[in-house]
PDB file of C-alpha atoms in Angstrom:
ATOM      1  CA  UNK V   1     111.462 117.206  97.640  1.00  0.00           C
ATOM      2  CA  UNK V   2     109.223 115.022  94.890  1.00  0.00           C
ATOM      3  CA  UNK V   3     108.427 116.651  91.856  1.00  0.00           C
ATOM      4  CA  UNK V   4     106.378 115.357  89.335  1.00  0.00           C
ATOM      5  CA  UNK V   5     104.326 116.289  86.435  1.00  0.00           C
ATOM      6  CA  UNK V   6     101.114 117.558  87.781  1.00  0.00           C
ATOM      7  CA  UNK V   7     101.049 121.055  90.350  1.00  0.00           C
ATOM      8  CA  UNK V   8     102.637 120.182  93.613  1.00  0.00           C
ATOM      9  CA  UNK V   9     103.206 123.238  96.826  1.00  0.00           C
ATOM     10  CA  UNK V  10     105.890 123.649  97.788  1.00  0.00           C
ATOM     11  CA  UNK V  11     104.700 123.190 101.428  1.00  0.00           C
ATOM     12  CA  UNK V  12     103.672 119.981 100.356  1.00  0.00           C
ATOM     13  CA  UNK V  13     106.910 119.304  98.849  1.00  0.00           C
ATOM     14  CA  UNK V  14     108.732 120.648 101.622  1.00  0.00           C
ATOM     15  CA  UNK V  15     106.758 118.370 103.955  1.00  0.00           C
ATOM     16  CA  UNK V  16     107.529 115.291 101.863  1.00  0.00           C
ATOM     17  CA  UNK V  17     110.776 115.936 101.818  1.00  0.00           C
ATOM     18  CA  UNK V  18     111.106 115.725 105.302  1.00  0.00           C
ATOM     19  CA  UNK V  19     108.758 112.972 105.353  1.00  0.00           C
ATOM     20  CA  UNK V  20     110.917 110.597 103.609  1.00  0.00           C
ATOM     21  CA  UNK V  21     114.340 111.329 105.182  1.00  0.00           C
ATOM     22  CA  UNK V  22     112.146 111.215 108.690  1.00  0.00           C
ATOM     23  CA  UNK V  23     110.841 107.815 106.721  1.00  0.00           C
ATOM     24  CA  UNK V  24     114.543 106.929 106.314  1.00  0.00           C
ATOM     25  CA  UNK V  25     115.867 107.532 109.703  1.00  0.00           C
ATOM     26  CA  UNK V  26     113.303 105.139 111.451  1.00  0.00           C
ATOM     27  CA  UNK V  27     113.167 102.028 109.427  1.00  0.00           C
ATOM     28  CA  UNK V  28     116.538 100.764 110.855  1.00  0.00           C
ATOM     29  CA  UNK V  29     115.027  97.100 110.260  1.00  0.00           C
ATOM     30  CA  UNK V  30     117.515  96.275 106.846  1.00  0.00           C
ATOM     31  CA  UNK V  31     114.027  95.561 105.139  1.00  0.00           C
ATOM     32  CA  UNK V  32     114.584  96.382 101.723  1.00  0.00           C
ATOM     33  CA  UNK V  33     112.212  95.820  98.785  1.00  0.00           C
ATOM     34  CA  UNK V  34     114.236  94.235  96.468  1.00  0.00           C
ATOM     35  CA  UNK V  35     111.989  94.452  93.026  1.00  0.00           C
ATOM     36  CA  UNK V  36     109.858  97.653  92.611  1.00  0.00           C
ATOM     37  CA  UNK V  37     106.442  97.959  91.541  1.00  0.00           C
ATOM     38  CA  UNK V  38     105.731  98.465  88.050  1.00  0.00           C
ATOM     39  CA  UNK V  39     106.250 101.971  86.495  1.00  0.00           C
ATOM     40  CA  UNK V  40     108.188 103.107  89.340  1.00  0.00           C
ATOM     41  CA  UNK V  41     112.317 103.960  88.766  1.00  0.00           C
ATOM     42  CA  UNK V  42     115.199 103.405  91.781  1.00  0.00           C
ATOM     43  CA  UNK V  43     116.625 105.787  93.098  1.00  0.00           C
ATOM     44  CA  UNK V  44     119.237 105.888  95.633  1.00  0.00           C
ATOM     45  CA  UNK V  45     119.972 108.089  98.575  1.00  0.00           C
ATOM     46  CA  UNK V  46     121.096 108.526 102.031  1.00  0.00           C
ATOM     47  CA  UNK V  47     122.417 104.567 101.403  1.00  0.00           C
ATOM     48  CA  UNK V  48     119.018 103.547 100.788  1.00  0.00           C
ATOM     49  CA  UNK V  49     117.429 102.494  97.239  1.00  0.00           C
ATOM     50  CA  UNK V  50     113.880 104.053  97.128  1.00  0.00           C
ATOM     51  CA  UNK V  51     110.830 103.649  93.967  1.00  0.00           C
ATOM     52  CA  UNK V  52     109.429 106.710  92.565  1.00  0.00           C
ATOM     53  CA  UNK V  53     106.885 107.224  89.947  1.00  0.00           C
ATOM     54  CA  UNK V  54     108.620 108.179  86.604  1.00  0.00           C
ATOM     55  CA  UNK V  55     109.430 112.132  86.831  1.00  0.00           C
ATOM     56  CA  UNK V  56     109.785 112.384  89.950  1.00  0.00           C
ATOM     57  CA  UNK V  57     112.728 112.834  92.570  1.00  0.00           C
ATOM     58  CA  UNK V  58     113.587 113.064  95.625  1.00  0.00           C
ATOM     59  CA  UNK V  59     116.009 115.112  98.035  1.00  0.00           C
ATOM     60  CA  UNK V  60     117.612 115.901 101.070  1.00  0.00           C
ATOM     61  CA  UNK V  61     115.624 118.451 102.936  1.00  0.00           C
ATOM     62  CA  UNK V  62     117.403 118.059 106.223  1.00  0.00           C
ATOM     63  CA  UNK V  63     119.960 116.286 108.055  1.00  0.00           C
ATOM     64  CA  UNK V  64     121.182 115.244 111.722  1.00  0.00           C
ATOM     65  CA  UNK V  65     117.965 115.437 113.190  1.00  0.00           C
ATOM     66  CA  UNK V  66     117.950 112.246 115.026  1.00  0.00           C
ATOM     67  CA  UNK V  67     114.487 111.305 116.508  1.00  0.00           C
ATOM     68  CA  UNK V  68     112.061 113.411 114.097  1.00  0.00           C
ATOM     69  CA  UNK V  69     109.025 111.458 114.684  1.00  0.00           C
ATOM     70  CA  UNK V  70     106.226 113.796 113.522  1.00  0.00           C
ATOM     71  CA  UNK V  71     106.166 116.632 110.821  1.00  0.00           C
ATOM     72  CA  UNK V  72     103.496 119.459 110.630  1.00  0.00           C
ATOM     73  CA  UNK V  73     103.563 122.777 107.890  1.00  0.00           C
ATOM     74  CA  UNK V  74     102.799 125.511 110.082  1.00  0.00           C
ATOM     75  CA  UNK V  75     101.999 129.703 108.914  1.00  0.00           C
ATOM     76  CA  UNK V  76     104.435 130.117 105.152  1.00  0.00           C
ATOM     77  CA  UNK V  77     104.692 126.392 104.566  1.00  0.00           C
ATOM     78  CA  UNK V  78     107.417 126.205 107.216  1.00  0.00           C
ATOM     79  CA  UNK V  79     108.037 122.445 108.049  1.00  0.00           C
ATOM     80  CA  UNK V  80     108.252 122.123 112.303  1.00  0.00           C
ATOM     81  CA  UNK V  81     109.041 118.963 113.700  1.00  0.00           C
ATOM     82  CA  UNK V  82     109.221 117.025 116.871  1.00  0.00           C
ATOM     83  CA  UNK V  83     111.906 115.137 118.204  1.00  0.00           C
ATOM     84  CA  UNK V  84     110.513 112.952 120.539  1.00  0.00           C
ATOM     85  CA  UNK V  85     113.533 111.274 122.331  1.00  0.00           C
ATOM     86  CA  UNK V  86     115.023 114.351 123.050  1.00  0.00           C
ATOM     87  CA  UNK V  87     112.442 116.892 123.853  1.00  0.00           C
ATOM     88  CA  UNK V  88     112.308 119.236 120.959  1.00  0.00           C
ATOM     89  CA  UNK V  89     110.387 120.921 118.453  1.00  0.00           C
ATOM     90  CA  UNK V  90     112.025 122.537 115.795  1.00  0.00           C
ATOM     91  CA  UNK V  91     111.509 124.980 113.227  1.00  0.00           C
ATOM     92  CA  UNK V  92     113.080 124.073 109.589  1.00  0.00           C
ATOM     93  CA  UNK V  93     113.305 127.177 107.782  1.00  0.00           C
ATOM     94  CA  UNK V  94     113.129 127.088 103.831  1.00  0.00           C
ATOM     95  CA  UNK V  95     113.743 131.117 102.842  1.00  0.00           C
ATOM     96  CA  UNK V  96     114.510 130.273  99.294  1.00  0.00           C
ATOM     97  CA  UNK V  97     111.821 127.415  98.590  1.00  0.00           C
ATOM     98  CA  UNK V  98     114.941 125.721  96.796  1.00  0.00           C
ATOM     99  CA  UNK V  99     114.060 122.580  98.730  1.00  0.00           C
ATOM    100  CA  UNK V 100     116.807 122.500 101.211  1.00  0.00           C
ATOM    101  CA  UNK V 101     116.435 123.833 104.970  1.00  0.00           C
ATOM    102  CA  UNK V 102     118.976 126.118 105.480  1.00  0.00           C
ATOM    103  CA  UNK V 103     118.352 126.029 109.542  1.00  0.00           C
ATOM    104  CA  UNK V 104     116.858 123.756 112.090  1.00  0.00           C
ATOM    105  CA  UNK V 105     116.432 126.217 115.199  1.00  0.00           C
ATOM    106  CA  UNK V 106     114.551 124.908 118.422  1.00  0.00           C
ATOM    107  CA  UNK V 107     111.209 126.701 119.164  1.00  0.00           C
ATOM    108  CA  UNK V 108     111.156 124.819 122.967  1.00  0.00           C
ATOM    109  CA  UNK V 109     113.138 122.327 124.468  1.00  0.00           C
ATOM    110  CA  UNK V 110     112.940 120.324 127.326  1.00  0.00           C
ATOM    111  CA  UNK V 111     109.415 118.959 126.669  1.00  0.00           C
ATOM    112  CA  UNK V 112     107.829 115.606 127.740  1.00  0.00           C
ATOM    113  CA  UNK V 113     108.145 113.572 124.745  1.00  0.00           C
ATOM    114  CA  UNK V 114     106.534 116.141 121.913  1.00  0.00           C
ATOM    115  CA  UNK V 115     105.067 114.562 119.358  1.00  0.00           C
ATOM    116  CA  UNK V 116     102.269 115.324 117.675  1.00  0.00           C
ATOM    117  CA  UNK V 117     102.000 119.408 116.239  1.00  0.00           C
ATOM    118  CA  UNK V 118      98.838 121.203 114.743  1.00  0.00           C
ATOM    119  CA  UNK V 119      98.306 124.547 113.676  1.00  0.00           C
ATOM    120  CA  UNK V 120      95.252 126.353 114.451  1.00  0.00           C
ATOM    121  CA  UNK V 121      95.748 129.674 112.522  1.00  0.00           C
ATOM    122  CA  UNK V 122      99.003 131.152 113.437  1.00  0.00           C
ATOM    123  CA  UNK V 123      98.979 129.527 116.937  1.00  0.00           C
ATOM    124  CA  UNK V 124     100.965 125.814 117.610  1.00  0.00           C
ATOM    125  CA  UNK V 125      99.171 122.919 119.250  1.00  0.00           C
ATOM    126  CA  UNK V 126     101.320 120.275 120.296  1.00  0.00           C
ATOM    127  CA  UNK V 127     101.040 117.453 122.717  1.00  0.00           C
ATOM    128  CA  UNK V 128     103.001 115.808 125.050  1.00  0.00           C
ATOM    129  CA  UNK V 129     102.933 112.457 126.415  1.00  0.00           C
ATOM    130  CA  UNK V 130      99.863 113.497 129.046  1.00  0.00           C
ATOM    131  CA  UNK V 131      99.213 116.733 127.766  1.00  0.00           C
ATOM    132  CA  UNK V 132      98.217 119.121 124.763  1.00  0.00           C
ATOM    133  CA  UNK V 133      99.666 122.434 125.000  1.00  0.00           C
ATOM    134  CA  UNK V 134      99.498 125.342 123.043  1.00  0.00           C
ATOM    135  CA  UNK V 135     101.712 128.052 122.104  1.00  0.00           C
ATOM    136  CA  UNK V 136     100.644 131.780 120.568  1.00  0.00           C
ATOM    137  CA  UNK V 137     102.681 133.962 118.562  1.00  0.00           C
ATOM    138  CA  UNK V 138     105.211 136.243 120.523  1.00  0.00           C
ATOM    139  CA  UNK V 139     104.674 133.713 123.547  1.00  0.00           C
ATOM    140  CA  UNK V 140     107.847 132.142 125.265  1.00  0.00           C
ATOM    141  CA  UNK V 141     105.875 129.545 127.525  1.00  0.00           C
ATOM    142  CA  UNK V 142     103.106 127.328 126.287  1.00  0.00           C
ATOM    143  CA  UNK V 143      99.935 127.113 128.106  1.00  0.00           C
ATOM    144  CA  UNK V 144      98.313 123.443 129.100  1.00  0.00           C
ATOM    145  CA  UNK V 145      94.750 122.864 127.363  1.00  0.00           C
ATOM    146  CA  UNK V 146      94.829 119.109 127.889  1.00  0.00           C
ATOM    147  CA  UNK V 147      95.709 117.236 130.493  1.00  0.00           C
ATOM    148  CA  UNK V 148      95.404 113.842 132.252  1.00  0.00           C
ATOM    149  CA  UNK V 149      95.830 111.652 128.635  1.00  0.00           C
ATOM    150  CA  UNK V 150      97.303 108.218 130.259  1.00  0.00           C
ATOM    151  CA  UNK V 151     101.124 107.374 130.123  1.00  0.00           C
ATOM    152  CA  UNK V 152     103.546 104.685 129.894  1.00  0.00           C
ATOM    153  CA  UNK V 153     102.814 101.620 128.066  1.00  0.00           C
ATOM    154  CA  UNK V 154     104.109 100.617 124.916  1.00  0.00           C
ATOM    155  CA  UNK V 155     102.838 103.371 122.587  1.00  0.00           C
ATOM    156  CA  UNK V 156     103.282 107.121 124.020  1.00  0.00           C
ATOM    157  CA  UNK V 157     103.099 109.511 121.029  1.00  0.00           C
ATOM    158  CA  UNK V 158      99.740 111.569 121.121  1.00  0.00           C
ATOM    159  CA  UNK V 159      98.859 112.866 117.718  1.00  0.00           C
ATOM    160  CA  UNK V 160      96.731 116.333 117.446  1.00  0.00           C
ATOM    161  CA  UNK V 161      94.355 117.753 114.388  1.00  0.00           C
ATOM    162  CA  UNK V 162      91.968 120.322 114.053  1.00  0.00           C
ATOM    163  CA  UNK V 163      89.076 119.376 112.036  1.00  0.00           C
ATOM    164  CA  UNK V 164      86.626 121.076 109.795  1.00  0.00           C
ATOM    165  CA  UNK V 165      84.099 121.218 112.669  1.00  0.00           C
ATOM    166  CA  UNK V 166      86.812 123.569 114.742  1.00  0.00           C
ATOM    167  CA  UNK V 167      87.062 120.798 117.080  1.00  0.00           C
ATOM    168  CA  UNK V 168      90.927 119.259 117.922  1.00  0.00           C
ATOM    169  CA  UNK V 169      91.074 115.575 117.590  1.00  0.00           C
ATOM    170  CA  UNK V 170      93.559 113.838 119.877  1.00  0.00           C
ATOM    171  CA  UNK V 171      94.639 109.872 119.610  1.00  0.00           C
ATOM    172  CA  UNK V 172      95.788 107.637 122.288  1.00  0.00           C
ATOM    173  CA  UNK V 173      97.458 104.339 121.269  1.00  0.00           C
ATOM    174  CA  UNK V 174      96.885 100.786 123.825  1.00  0.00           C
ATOM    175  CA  UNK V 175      99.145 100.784 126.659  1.00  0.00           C
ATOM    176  CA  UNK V 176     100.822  97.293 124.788  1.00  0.00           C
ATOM    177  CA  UNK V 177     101.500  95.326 122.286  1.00  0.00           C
ATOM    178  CA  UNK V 178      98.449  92.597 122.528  1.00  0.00           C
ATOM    179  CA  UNK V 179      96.336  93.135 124.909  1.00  0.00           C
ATOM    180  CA  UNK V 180      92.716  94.251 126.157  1.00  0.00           C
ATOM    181  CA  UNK V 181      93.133  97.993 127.929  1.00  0.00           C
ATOM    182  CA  UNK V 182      90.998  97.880 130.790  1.00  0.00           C
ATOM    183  CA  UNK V 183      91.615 101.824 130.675  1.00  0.00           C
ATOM    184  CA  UNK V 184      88.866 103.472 128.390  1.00  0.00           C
ATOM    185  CA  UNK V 185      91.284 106.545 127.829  1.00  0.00           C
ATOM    186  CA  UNK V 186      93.695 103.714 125.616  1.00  0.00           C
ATOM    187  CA  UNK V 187      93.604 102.956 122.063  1.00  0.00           C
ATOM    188  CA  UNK V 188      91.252 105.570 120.925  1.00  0.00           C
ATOM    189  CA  UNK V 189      90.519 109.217 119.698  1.00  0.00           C
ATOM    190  CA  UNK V 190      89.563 111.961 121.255  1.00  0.00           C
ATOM    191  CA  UNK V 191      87.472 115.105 120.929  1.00  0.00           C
ATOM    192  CA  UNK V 192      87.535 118.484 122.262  1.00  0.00           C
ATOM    193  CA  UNK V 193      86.819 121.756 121.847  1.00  0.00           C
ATOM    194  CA  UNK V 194      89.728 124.126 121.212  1.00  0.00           C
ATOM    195  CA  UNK V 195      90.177 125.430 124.202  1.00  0.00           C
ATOM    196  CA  UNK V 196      90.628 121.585 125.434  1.00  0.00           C
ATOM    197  CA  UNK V 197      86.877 121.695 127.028  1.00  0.00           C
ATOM    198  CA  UNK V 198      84.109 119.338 126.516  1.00  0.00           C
ATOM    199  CA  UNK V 199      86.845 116.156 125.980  1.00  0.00           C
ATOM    200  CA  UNK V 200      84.862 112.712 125.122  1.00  0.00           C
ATOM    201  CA  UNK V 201      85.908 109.616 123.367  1.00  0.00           C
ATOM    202  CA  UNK V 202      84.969 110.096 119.742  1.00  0.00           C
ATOM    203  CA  UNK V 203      86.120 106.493 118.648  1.00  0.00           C
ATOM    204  CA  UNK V 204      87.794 103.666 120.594  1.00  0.00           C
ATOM    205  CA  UNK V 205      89.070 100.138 119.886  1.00  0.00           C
ATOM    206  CA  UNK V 206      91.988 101.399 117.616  1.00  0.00           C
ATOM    207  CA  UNK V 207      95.463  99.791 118.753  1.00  0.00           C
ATOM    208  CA  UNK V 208      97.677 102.871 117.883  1.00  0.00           C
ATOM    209  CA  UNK V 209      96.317 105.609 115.338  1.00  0.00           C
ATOM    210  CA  UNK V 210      99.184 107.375 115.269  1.00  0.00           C
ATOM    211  CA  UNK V 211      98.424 109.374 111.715  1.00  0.00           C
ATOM    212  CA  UNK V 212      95.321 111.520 111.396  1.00  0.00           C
ATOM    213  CA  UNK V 213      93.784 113.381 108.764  1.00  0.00           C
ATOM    214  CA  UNK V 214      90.638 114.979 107.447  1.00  0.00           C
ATOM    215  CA  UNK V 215      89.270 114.154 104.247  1.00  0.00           C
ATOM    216  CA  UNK V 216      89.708 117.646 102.331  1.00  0.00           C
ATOM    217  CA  UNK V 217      86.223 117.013 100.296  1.00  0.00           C
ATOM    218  CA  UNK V 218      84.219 114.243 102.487  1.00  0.00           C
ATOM    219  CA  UNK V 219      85.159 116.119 106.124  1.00  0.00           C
ATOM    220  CA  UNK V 220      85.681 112.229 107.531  1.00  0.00           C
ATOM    221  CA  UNK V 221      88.956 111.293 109.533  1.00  0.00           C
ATOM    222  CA  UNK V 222      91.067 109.247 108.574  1.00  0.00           C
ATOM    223  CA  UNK V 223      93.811 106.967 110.624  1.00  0.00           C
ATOM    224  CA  UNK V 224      96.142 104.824 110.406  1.00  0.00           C
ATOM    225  CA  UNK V 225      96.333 101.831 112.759  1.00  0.00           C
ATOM    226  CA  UNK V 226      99.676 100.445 113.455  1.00  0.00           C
ATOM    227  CA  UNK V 227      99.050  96.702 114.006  1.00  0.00           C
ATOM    228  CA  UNK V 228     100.659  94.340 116.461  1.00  0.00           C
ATOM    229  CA  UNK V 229     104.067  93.347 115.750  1.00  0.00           C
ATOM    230  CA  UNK V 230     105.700  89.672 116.908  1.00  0.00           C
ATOM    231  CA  UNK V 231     103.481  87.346 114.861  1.00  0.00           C
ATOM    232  CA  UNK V 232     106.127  84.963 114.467  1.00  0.00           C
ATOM    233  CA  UNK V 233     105.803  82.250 112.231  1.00  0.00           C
ATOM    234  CA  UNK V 234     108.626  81.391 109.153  1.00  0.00           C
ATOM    235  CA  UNK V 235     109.911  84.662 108.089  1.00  0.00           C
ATOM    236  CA  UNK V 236     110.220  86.688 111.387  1.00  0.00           C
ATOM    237  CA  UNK V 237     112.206  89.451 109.769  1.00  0.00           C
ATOM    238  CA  UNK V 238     109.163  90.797 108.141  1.00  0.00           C
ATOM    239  CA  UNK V 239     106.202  89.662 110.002  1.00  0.00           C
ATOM    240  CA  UNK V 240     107.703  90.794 114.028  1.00  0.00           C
ATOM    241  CA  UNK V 241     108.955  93.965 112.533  1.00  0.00           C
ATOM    242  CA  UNK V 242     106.862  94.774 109.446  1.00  0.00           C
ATOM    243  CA  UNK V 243     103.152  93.932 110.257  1.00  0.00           C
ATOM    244  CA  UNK V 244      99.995  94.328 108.087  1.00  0.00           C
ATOM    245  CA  UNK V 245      98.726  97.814 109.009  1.00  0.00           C
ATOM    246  CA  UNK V 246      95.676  99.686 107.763  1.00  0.00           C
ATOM    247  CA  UNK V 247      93.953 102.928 106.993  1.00  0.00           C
ATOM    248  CA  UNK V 248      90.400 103.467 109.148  1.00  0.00           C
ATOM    249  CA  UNK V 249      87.551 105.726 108.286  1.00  0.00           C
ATOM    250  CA  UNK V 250      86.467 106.526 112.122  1.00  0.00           C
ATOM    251  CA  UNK V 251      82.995 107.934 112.888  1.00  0.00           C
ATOM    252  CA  UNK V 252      81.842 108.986 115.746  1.00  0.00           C
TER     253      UNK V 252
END
């Protein structure tokens, strides 16, 4: 969990927490930044040396989940995640907000490569590689709201929100690394009602937006783009695995 000096929640701690060790796990390049910005102390943990403002720290939230790819704080401030690669989304429980997850139980198993979760009130959204699917309190089976979102390719996670309009926003990376999709369903966002109705392209020409959020204050959404990789050229170790990426303001 960080901590710092100014009024963090806990589900926002809890989330970071997880955030960093899921951060952590995926790396797996040996890219290390050797000299940190200014102000910011090392810290080391889980054999990695990581820069933090001063005052804050950092902890294990929780462990031996190989394949956590995604992170969402459903009803409480309970921290689910996805684990793509082996077809789970689990439930990290927190009962004594100390900062450690005392459990990671499995709401469903057997999925098509989960990744992305939203909640919409207390009900789950979550979508699969070709599908968004959605799962009520109580309920042992999900029900299908989306389907037909292309698959294969290079990029495969599908990332969900619910914006401030009611409407769930759903992105779709390119079906390669370089390239120009022919397919107008690839490398762009989608919108659609809640129910999964009334789908249209909200905003294409976006290689892989794989994180989406809404502007708390402004209402716009905001996504990543995770840019091509192999550029080549005299240091390969940093420009075929760690690429200049971005931050996009989309509009419709």
């Amino acid at each position: 969990m960080l901590e710092g000096g100014q009024a963090v929640s806990r589900a926002a701690g809890r989330l970071g927490a997880v955030a960093a060790v899921a951060g952590l796990a995926c790396a797996g390049n040996g890219a290390r930044i050797e000299q940190p910005r200014q102000g910011l102390a090392p810290q080391e943990i889980a054999g990695h040396t990581l820069f933090l403002p001063q005052g804050f720290r950092i902890n294990l939230f929780a462990q031996n989940l190989p394949g956590v790819r995604y992170l969402a704080l459903g009803p409480g401030g309970t921290v689910f995640a996805s684990r793509q690669s082996a077809g789970r989304i689990v439930r990290l429980a927190d009962a004594n907000a100390d900062g450690v997850a005392e459990s990671a139980e499995d709401v469903l198993s057997g999925l098509d490569r989960p990744f992305g979760i939203a909640f919409r009130g207390d009900t789950m959204y979550f979508a699969e590689e070709t599908t968004v699917k959605r799962l009520v309190p109580g309920a042992a089976t999900p029900v299908t709201v989306v389907t037909g979102l292309p698959g294969g390719g290079d990029h495969t996670t599908r990332t969900v929100v619910f914006g401030p309009d009611g409407k769930m926003y759903v992105s779709v990376g390119s079906s390669c690394n370089v390239c120009a999709d022919t397919n107008p369903l690839r490398a762009a966002v989608f919108q659609y009602n809640a129910d999964g109705t009334e789908g249209r392209v909200f905003a294409t020409g976006l290689r892989n937006s794989v994180g989406l959020a809404f502007h708390p204050t402004t209402g716009h959404l905001w996504a990543t783009n995770n840019d091509r990789d192999n550029l080549g050229g005299t240091n390969t170790a940093i420009t075929d695995d760690l690429p200049p990426e971005r931050i996009n303001i989309l509009e419709d």
